[in-house]
PDB file of C-alpha atoms and ligand atoms in Angstrom:
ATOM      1  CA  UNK S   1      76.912 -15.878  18.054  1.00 93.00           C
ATOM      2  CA  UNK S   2      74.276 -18.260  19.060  1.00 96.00           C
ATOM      3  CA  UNK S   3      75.921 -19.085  22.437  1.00 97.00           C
ATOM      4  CA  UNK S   4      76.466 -15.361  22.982  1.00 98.00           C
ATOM      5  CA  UNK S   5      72.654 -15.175  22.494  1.00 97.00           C
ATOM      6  CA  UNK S   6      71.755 -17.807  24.749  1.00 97.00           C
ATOM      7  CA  UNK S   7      74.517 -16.920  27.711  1.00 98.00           C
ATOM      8  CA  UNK S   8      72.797 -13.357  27.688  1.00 98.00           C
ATOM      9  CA  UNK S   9      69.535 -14.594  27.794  1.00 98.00           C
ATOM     10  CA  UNK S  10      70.272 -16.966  30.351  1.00 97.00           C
ATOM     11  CA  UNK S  11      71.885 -14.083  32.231  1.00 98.00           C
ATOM     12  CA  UNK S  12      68.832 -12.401  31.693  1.00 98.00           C
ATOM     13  CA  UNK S  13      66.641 -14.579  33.101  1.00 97.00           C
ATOM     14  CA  UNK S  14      68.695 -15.318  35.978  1.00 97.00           C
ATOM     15  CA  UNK S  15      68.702 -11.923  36.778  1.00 97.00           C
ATOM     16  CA  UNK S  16      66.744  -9.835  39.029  1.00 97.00           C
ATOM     17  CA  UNK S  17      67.860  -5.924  38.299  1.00 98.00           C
ATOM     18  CA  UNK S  18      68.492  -5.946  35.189  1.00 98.00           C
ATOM     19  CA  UNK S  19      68.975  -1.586  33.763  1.00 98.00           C
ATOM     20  CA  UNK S  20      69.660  -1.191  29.715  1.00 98.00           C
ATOM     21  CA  UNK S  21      71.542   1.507  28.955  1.00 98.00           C
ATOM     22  CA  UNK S  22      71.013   2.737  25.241  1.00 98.00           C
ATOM     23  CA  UNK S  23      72.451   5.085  22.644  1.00 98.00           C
ATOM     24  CA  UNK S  24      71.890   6.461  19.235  1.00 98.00           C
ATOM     25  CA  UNK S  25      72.716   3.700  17.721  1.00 98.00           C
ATOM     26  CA  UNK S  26      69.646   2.193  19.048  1.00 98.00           C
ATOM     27  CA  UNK S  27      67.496   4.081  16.500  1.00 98.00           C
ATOM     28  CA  UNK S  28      69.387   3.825  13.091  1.00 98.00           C
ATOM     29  CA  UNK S  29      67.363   1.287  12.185  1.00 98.00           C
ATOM     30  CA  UNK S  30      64.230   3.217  12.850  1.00 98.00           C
ATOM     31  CA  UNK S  31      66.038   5.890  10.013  1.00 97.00           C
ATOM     32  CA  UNK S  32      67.666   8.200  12.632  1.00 97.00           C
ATOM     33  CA  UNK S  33      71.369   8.707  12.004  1.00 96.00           C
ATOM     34  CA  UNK S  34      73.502   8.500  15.351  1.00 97.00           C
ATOM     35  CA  UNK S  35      76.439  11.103  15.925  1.00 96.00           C
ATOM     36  CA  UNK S  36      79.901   9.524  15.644  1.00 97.00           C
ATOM     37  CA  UNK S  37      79.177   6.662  12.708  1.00 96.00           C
ATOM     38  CA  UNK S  38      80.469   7.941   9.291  1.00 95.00           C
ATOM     39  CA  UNK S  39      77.496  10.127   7.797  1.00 92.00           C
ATOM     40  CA  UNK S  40      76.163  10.669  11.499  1.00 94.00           C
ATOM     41  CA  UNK S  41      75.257  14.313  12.730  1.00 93.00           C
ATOM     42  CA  UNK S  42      78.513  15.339  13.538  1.00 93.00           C
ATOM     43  CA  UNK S  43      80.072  14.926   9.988  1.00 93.00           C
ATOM     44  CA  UNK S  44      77.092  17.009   8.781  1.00 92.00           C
ATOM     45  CA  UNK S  45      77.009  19.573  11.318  1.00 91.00           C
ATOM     46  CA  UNK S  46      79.784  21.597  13.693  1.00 91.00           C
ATOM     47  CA  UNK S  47      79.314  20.678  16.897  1.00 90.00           C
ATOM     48  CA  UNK S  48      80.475  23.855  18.039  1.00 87.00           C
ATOM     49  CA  UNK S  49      76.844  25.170  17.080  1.00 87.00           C
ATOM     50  CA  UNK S  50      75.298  23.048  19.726  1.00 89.00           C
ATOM     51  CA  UNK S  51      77.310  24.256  22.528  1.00 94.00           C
ATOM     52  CA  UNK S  52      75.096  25.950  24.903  1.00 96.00           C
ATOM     53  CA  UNK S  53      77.136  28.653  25.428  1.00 96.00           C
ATOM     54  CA  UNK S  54      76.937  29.582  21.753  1.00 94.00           C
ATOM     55  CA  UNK S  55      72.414  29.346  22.244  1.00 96.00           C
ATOM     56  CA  UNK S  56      72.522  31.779  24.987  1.00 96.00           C
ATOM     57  CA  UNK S  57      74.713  34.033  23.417  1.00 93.00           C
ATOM     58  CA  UNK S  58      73.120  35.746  20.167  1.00 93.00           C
ATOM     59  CA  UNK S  59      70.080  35.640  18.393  1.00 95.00           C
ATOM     60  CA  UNK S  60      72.184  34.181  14.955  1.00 95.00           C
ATOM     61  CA  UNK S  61      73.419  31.166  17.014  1.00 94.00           C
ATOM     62  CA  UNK S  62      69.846  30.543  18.058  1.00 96.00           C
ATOM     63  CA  UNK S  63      68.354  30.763  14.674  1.00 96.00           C
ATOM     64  CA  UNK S  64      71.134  28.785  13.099  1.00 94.00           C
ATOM     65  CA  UNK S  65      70.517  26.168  16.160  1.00 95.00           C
ATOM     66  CA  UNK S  66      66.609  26.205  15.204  1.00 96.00           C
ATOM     67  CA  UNK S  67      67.654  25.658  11.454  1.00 94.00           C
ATOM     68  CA  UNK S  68      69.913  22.122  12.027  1.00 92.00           C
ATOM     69  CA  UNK S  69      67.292  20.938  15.100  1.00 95.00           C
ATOM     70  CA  UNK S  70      64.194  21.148  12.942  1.00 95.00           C
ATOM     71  CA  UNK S  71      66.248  19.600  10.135  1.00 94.00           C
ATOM     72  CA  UNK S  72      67.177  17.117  12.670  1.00 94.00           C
ATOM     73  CA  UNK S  73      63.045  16.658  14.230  1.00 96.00           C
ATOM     74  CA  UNK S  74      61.936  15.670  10.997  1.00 92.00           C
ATOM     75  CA  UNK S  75      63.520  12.289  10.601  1.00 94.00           C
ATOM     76  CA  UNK S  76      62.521  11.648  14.460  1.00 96.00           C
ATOM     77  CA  UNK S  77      58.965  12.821  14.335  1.00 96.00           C
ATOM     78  CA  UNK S  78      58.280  10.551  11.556  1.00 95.00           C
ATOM     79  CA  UNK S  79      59.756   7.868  12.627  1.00 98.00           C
ATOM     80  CA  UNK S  80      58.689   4.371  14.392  1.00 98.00           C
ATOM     81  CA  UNK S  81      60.433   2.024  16.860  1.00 98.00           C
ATOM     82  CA  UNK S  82      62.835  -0.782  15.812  1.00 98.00           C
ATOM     83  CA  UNK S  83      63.068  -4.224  16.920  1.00 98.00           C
ATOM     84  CA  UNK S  84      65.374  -3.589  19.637  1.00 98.00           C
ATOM     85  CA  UNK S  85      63.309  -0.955  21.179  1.00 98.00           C
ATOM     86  CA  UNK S  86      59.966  -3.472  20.843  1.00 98.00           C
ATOM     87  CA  UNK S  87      62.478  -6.133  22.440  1.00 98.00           C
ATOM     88  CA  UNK S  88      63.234  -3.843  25.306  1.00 98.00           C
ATOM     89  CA  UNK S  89      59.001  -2.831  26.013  1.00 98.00           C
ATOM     90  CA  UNK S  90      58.504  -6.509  25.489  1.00 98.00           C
ATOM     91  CA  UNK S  91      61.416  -7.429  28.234  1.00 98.00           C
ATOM     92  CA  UNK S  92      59.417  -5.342  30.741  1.00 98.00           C
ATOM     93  CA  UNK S  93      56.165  -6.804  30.233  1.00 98.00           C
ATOM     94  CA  UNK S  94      57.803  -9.446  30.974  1.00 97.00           C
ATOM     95  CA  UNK S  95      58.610  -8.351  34.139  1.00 97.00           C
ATOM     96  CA  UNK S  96      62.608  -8.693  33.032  1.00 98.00           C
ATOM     97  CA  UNK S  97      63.600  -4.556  33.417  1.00 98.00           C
ATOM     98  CA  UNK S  98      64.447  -2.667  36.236  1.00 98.00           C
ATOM     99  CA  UNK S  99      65.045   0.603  33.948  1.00 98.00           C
ATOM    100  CA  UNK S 100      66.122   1.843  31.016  1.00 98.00           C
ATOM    101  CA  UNK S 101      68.697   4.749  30.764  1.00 98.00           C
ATOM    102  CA  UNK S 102      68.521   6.379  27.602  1.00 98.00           C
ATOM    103  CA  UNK S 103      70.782   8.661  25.770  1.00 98.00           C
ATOM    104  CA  UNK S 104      68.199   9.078  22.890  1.00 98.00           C
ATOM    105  CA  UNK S 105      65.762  12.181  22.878  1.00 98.00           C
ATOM    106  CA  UNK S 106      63.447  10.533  20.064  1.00 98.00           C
ATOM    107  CA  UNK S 107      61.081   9.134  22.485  1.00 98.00           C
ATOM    108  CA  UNK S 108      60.449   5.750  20.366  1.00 98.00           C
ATOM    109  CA  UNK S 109      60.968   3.834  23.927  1.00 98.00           C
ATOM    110  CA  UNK S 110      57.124   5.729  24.794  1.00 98.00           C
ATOM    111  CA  UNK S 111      56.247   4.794  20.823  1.00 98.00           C
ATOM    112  CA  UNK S 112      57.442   0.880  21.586  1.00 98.00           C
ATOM    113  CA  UNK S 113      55.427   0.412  24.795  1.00 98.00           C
ATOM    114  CA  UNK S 114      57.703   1.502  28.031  1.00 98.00           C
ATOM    115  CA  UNK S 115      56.236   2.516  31.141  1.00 98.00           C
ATOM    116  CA  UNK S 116      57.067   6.829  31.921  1.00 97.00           C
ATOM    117  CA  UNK S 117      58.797   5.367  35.150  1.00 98.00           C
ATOM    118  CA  UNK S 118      60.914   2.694  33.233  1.00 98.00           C
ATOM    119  CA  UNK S 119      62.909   5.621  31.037  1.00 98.00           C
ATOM    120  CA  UNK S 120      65.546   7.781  32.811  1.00 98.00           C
ATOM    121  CA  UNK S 121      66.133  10.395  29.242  1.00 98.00           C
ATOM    122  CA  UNK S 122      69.401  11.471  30.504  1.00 98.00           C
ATOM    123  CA  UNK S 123      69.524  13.971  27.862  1.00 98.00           C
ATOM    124  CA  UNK S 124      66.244  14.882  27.689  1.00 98.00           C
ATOM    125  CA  UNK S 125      63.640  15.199  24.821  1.00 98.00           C
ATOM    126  CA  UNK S 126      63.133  16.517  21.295  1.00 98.00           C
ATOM    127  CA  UNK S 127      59.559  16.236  21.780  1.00 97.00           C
ATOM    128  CA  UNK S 128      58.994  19.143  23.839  1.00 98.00           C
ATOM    129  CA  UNK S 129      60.158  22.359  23.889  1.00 98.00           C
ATOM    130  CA  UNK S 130      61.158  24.702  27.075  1.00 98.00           C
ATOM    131  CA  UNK S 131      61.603  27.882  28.007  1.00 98.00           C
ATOM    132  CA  UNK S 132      64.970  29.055  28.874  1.00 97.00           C
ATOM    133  CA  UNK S 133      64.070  31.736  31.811  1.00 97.00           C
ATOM    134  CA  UNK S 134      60.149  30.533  32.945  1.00 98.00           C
ATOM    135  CA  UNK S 135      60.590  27.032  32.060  1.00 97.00           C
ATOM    136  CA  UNK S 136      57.458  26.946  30.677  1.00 98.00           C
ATOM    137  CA  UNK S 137      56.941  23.563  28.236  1.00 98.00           C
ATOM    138  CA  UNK S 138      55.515  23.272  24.602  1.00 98.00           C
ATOM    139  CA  UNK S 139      54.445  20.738  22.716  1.00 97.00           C
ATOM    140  CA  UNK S 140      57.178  20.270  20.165  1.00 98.00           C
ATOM    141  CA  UNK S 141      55.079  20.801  16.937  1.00 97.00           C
ATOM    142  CA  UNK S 142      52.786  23.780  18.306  1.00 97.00           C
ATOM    143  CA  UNK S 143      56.704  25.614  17.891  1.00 98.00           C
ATOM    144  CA  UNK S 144      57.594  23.755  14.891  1.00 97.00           C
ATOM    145  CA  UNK S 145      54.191  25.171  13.402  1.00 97.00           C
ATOM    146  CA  UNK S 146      55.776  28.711  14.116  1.00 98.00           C
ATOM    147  CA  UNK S 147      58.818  27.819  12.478  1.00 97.00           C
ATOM    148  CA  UNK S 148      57.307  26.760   9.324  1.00 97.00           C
ATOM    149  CA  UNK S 149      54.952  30.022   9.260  1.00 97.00           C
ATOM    150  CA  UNK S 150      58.233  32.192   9.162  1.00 97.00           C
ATOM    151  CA  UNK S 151      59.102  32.605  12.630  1.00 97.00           C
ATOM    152  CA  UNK S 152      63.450  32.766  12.870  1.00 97.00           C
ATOM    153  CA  UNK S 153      63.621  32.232  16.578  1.00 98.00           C
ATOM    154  CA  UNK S 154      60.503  31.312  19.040  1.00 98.00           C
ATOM    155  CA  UNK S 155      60.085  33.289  22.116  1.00 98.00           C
ATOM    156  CA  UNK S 156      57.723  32.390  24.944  1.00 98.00           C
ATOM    157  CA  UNK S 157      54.519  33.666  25.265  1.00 97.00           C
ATOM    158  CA  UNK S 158      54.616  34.507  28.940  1.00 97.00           C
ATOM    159  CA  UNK S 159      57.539  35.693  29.755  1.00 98.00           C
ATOM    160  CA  UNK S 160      59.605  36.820  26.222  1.00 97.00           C
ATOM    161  CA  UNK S 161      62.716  34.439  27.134  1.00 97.00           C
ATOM    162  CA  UNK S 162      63.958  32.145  24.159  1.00 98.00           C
ATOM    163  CA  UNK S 163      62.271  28.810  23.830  1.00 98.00           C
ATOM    164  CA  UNK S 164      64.785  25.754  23.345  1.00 98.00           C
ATOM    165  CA  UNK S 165      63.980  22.107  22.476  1.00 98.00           C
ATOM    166  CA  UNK S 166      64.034  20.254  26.219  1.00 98.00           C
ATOM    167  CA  UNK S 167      67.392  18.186  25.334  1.00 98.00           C
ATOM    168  CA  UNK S 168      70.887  18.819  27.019  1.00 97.00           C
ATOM    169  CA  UNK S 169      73.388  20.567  24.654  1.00 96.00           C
ATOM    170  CA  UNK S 170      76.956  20.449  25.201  1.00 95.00           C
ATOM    171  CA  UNK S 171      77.736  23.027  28.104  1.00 95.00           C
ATOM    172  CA  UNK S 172      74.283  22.969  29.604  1.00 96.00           C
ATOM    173  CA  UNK S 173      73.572  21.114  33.310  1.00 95.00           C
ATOM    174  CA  UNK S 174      72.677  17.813  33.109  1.00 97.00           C
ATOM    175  CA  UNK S 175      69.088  17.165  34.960  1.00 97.00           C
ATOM    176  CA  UNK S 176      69.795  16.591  38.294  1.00 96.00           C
ATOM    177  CA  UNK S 177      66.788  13.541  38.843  1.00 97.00           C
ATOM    178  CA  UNK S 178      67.523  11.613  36.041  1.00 98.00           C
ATOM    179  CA  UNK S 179      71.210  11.711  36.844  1.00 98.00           C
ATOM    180  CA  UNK S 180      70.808  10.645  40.389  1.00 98.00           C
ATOM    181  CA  UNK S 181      68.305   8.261  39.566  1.00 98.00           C
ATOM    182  CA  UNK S 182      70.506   6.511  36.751  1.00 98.00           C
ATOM    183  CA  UNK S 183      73.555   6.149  38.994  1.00 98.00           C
ATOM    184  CA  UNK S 184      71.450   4.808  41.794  1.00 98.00           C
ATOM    185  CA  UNK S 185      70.031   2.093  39.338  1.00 98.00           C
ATOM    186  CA  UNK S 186      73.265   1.408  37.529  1.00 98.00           C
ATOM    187  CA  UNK S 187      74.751   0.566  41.132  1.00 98.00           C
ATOM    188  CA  UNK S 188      72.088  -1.645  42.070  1.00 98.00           C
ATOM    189  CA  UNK S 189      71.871  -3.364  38.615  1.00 98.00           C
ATOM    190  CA  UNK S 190      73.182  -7.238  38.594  1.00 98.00           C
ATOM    191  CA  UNK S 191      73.206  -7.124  34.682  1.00 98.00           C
ATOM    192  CA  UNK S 192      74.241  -4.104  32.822  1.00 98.00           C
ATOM    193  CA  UNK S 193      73.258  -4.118  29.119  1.00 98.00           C
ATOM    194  CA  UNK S 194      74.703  -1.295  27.114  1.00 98.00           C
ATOM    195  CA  UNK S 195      72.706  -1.295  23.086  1.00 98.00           C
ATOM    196  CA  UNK S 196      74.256   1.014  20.499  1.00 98.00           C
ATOM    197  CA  UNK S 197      76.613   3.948  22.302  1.00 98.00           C
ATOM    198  CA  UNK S 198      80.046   4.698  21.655  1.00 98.00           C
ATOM    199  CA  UNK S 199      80.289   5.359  25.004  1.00 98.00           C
ATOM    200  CA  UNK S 200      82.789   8.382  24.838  1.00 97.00           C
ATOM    201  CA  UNK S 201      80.070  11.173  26.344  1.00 97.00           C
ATOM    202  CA  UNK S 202      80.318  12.246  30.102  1.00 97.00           C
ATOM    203  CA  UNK S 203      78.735  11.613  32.640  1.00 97.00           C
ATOM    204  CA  UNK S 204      76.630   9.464  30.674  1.00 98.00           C
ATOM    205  CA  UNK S 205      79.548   6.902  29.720  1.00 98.00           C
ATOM    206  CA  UNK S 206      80.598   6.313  33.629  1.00 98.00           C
ATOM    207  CA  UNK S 207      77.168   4.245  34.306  1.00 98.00           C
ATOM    208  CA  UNK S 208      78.565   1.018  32.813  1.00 98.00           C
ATOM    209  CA  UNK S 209      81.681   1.063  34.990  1.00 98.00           C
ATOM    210  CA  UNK S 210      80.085   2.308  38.050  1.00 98.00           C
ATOM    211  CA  UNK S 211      77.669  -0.963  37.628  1.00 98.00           C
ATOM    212  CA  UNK S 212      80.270  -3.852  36.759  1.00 98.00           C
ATOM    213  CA  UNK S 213      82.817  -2.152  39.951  1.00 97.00           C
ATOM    214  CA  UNK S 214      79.491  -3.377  41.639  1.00 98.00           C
ATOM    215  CA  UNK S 215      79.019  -6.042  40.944  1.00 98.00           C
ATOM    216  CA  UNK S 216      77.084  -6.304  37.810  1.00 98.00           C
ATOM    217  CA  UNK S 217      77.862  -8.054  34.875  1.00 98.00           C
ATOM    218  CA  UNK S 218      78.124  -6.337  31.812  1.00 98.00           C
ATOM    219  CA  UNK S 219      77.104  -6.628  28.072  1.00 98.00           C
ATOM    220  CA  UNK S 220      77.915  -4.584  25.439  1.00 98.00           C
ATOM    221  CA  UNK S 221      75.984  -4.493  21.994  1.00 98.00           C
ATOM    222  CA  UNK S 222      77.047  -2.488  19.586  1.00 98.00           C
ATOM    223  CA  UNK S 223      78.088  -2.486  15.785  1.00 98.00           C
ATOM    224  CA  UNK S 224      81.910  -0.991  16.134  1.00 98.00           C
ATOM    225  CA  UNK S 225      84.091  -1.512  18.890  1.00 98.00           C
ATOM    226  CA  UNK S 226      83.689   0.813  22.166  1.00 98.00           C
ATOM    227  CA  UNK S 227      86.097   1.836  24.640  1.00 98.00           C
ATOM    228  CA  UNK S 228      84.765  -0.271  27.578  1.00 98.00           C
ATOM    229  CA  UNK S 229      85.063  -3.817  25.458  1.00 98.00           C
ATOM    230  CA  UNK S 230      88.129  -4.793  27.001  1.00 98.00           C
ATOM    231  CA  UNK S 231      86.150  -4.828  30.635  1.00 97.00           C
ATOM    232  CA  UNK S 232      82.686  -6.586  29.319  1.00 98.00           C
ATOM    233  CA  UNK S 233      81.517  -9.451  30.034  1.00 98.00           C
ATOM    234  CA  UNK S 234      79.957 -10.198  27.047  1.00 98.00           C
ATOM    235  CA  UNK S 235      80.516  -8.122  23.743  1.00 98.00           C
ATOM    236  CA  UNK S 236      78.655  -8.689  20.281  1.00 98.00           C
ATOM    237  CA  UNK S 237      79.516  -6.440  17.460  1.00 98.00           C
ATOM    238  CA  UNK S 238      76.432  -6.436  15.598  1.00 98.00           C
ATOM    239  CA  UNK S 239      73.215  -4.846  14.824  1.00 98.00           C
ATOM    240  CA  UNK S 240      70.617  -4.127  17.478  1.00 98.00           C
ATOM    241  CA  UNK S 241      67.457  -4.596  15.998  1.00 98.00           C
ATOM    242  CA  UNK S 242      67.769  -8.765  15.281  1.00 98.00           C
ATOM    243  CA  UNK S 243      70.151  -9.209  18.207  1.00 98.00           C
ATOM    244  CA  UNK S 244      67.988  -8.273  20.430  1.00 98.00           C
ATOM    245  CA  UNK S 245      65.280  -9.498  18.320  1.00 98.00           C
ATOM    246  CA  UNK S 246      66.797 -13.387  18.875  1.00 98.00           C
ATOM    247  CA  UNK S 247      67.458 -12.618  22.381  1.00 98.00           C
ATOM    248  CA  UNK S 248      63.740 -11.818  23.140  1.00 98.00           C
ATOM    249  CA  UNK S 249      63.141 -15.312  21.621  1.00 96.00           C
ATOM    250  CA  UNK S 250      65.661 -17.014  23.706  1.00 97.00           C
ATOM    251  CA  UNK S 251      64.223 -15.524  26.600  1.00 97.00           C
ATOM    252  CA  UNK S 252      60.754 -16.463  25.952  1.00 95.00           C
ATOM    253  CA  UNK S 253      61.671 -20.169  25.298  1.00 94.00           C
ATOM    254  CA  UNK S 254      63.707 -20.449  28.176  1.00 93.00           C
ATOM    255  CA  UNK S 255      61.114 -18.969  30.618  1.00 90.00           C
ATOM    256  CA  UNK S 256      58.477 -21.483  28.906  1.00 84.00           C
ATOM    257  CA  UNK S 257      60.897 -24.235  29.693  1.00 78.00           C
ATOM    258  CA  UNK S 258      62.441 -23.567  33.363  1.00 77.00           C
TER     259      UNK S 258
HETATM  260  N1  LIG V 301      73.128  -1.536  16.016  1.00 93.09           N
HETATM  261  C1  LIG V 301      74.134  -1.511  16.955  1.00 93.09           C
HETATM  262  N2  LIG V 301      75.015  -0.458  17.082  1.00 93.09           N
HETATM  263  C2  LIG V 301      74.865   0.575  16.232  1.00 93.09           C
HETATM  264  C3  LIG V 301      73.861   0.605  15.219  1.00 93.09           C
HETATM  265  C4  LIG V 301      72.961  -0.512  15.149  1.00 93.09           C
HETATM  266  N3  LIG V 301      71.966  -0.551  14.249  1.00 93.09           N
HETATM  267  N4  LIG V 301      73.965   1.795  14.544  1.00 93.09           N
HETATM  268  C5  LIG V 301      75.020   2.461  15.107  1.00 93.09           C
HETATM  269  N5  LIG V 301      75.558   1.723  16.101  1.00 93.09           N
HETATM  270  C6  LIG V 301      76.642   2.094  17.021  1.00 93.09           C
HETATM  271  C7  LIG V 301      77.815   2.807  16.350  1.00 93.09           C
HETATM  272  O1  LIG V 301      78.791   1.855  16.034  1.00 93.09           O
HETATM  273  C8  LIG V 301      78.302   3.767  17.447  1.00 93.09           C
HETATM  274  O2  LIG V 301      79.379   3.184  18.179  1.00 93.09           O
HETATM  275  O3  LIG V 301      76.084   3.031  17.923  1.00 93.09           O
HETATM  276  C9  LIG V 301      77.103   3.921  18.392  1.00 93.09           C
HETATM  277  C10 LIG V 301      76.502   5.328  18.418  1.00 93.09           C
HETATM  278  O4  LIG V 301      77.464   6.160  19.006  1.00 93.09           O
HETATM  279  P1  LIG V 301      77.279   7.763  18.952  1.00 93.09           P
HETATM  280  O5  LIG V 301      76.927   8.172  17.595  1.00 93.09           O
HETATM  281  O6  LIG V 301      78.491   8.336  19.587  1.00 93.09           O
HETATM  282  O7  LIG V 301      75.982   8.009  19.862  1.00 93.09           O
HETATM  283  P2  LIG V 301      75.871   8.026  21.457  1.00 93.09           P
HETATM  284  O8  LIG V 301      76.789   7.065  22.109  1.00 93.09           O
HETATM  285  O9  LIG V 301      74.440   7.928  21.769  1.00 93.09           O
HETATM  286  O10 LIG V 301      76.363   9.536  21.770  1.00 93.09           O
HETATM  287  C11 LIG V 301      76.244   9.994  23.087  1.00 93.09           C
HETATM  288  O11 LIG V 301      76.704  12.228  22.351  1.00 93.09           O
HETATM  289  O12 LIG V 301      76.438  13.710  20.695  1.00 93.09           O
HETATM  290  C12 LIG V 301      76.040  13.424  21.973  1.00 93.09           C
HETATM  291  O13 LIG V 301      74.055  14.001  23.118  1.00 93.09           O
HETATM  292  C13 LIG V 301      74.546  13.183  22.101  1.00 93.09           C
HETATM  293  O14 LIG V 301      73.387  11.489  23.378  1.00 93.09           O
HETATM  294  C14 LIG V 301      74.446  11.708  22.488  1.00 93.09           C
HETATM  295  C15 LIG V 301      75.794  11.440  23.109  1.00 93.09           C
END
């Protein structure tokens, strides 16, 4: 492990674009459970109900969907970044991070220190909430607030369409800026880190190969095995928060001592 540590941070130092490209399992350790991981959202919930489609549809799907996504905000509202995410705001004070491409719609990245211009949220945010015909934006507790006072299913004040939290569901277009933007950075990255993703969604999951077929090398941390391994440059089955913890260190010494 300890050469793996030092050949990434090495890597890291060496390099000059470097884009980390995170998943949920970048926040378990901050007490938010990721999707796939035994005990994860989708054992406790269908994903079926997510789907879009299904939010559009009928006022029941809605309210069920506002039922499992407050049950989900609580755990995320409360809590605070990990190690790994303080590692990744530290690596860009350090002037060591061309982006970050994030998966997650917990915002800790803001709560750790990143920059608004360093975080591409592919899949948007939990923290505000959006309406479905005006696109008007809330502040994500203002409708919570609602919720707890006895409202089913919040409807926006201007215009009467239903209000949804701002994230991507299953079935629903994927922000066209933040797409663009992430597959412009992942091509021009010369080191690739992928931190805690299974890396089985779409379009999401094509960013690591699109970097290393150009050129970039790529790392993959993560605690179980992924499907993109076999191609890595570097793989470390582990847990993000002291990995990346140690690999801040490295990186510290070895731009003290050039
Ligand atoms: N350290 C390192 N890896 C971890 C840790 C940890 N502390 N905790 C979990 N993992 C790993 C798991 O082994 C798993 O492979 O993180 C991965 C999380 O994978 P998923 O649960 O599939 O999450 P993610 O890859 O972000 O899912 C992608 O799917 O459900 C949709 O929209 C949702 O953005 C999400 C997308």
């Amino acid at each position: 492990m300890k050469e793996q540590l030092e050949q990434i941070s090495q890597w890291i130092i060496s390099s000059r674009r470097i884009v980390i490209f995170v998943g949920a399992g970048l926040s378990t350790e901050s007490g938010i459970p990721d999707f796939r991981s035994p005990g994860g959202v989708w054992d406790r919930y269908d994903p079926e109900d997510f789907y879009f489609q299904n939010f559009v549809s009928s006022e029941a799907s809605r309210e069920k969907y506002w039922q499992m996504a407050t049950e989900m905000y609580e755990p995320m509202k409360k809590a605070r970044p990990n190690l790994a995410h303080l590692a990744i705001a530290e690596m860009e004070r350090l002037g060591k991070l061309d982006c970050v491409v994030t998966q997650n719609i917990d915002g800790l990245h803001f709560k750790a220190g990143n920059s608004e211009d360093k975080v591409i949220q592919l899949h948007g945010t939990a923290m505000v909430v959006s309406c479905l015909t005006c696109g008007k934006r809330y502040d994500r507790d203002e409708i919570q607030e609602r919720l707890r006072k006895g409202v089913k299913v919040p409807y926006c004040d201007t215009c009467g369409g239903p209000l949804k939290p701002a994230t991507i569901s299953f079935g629903q277009s994927m922000p066209e800026r933040e797409t663009q933007e992430a597959y412009h950075r992942s091509s021009l990255s010369d080191l690739f880190i992928v931190i805690g993703s299974s890396l089985v969604v779409q379009p999401a999951a094509s960013m690591p190969l699109l970097a290393k077929r150009n050129g970039a090398k790529l790392v993959i941390i993560n605690r179980d095995p992924t499907p993109y391994d076999d191609m890595a440059d570097l793989v470390i089955h582990g847990q993000a928060g002291p990995i990346m913890d140690s690999i801040l260190k490295e990186i510290k010494k070895g731009m003290d001592n050039p």
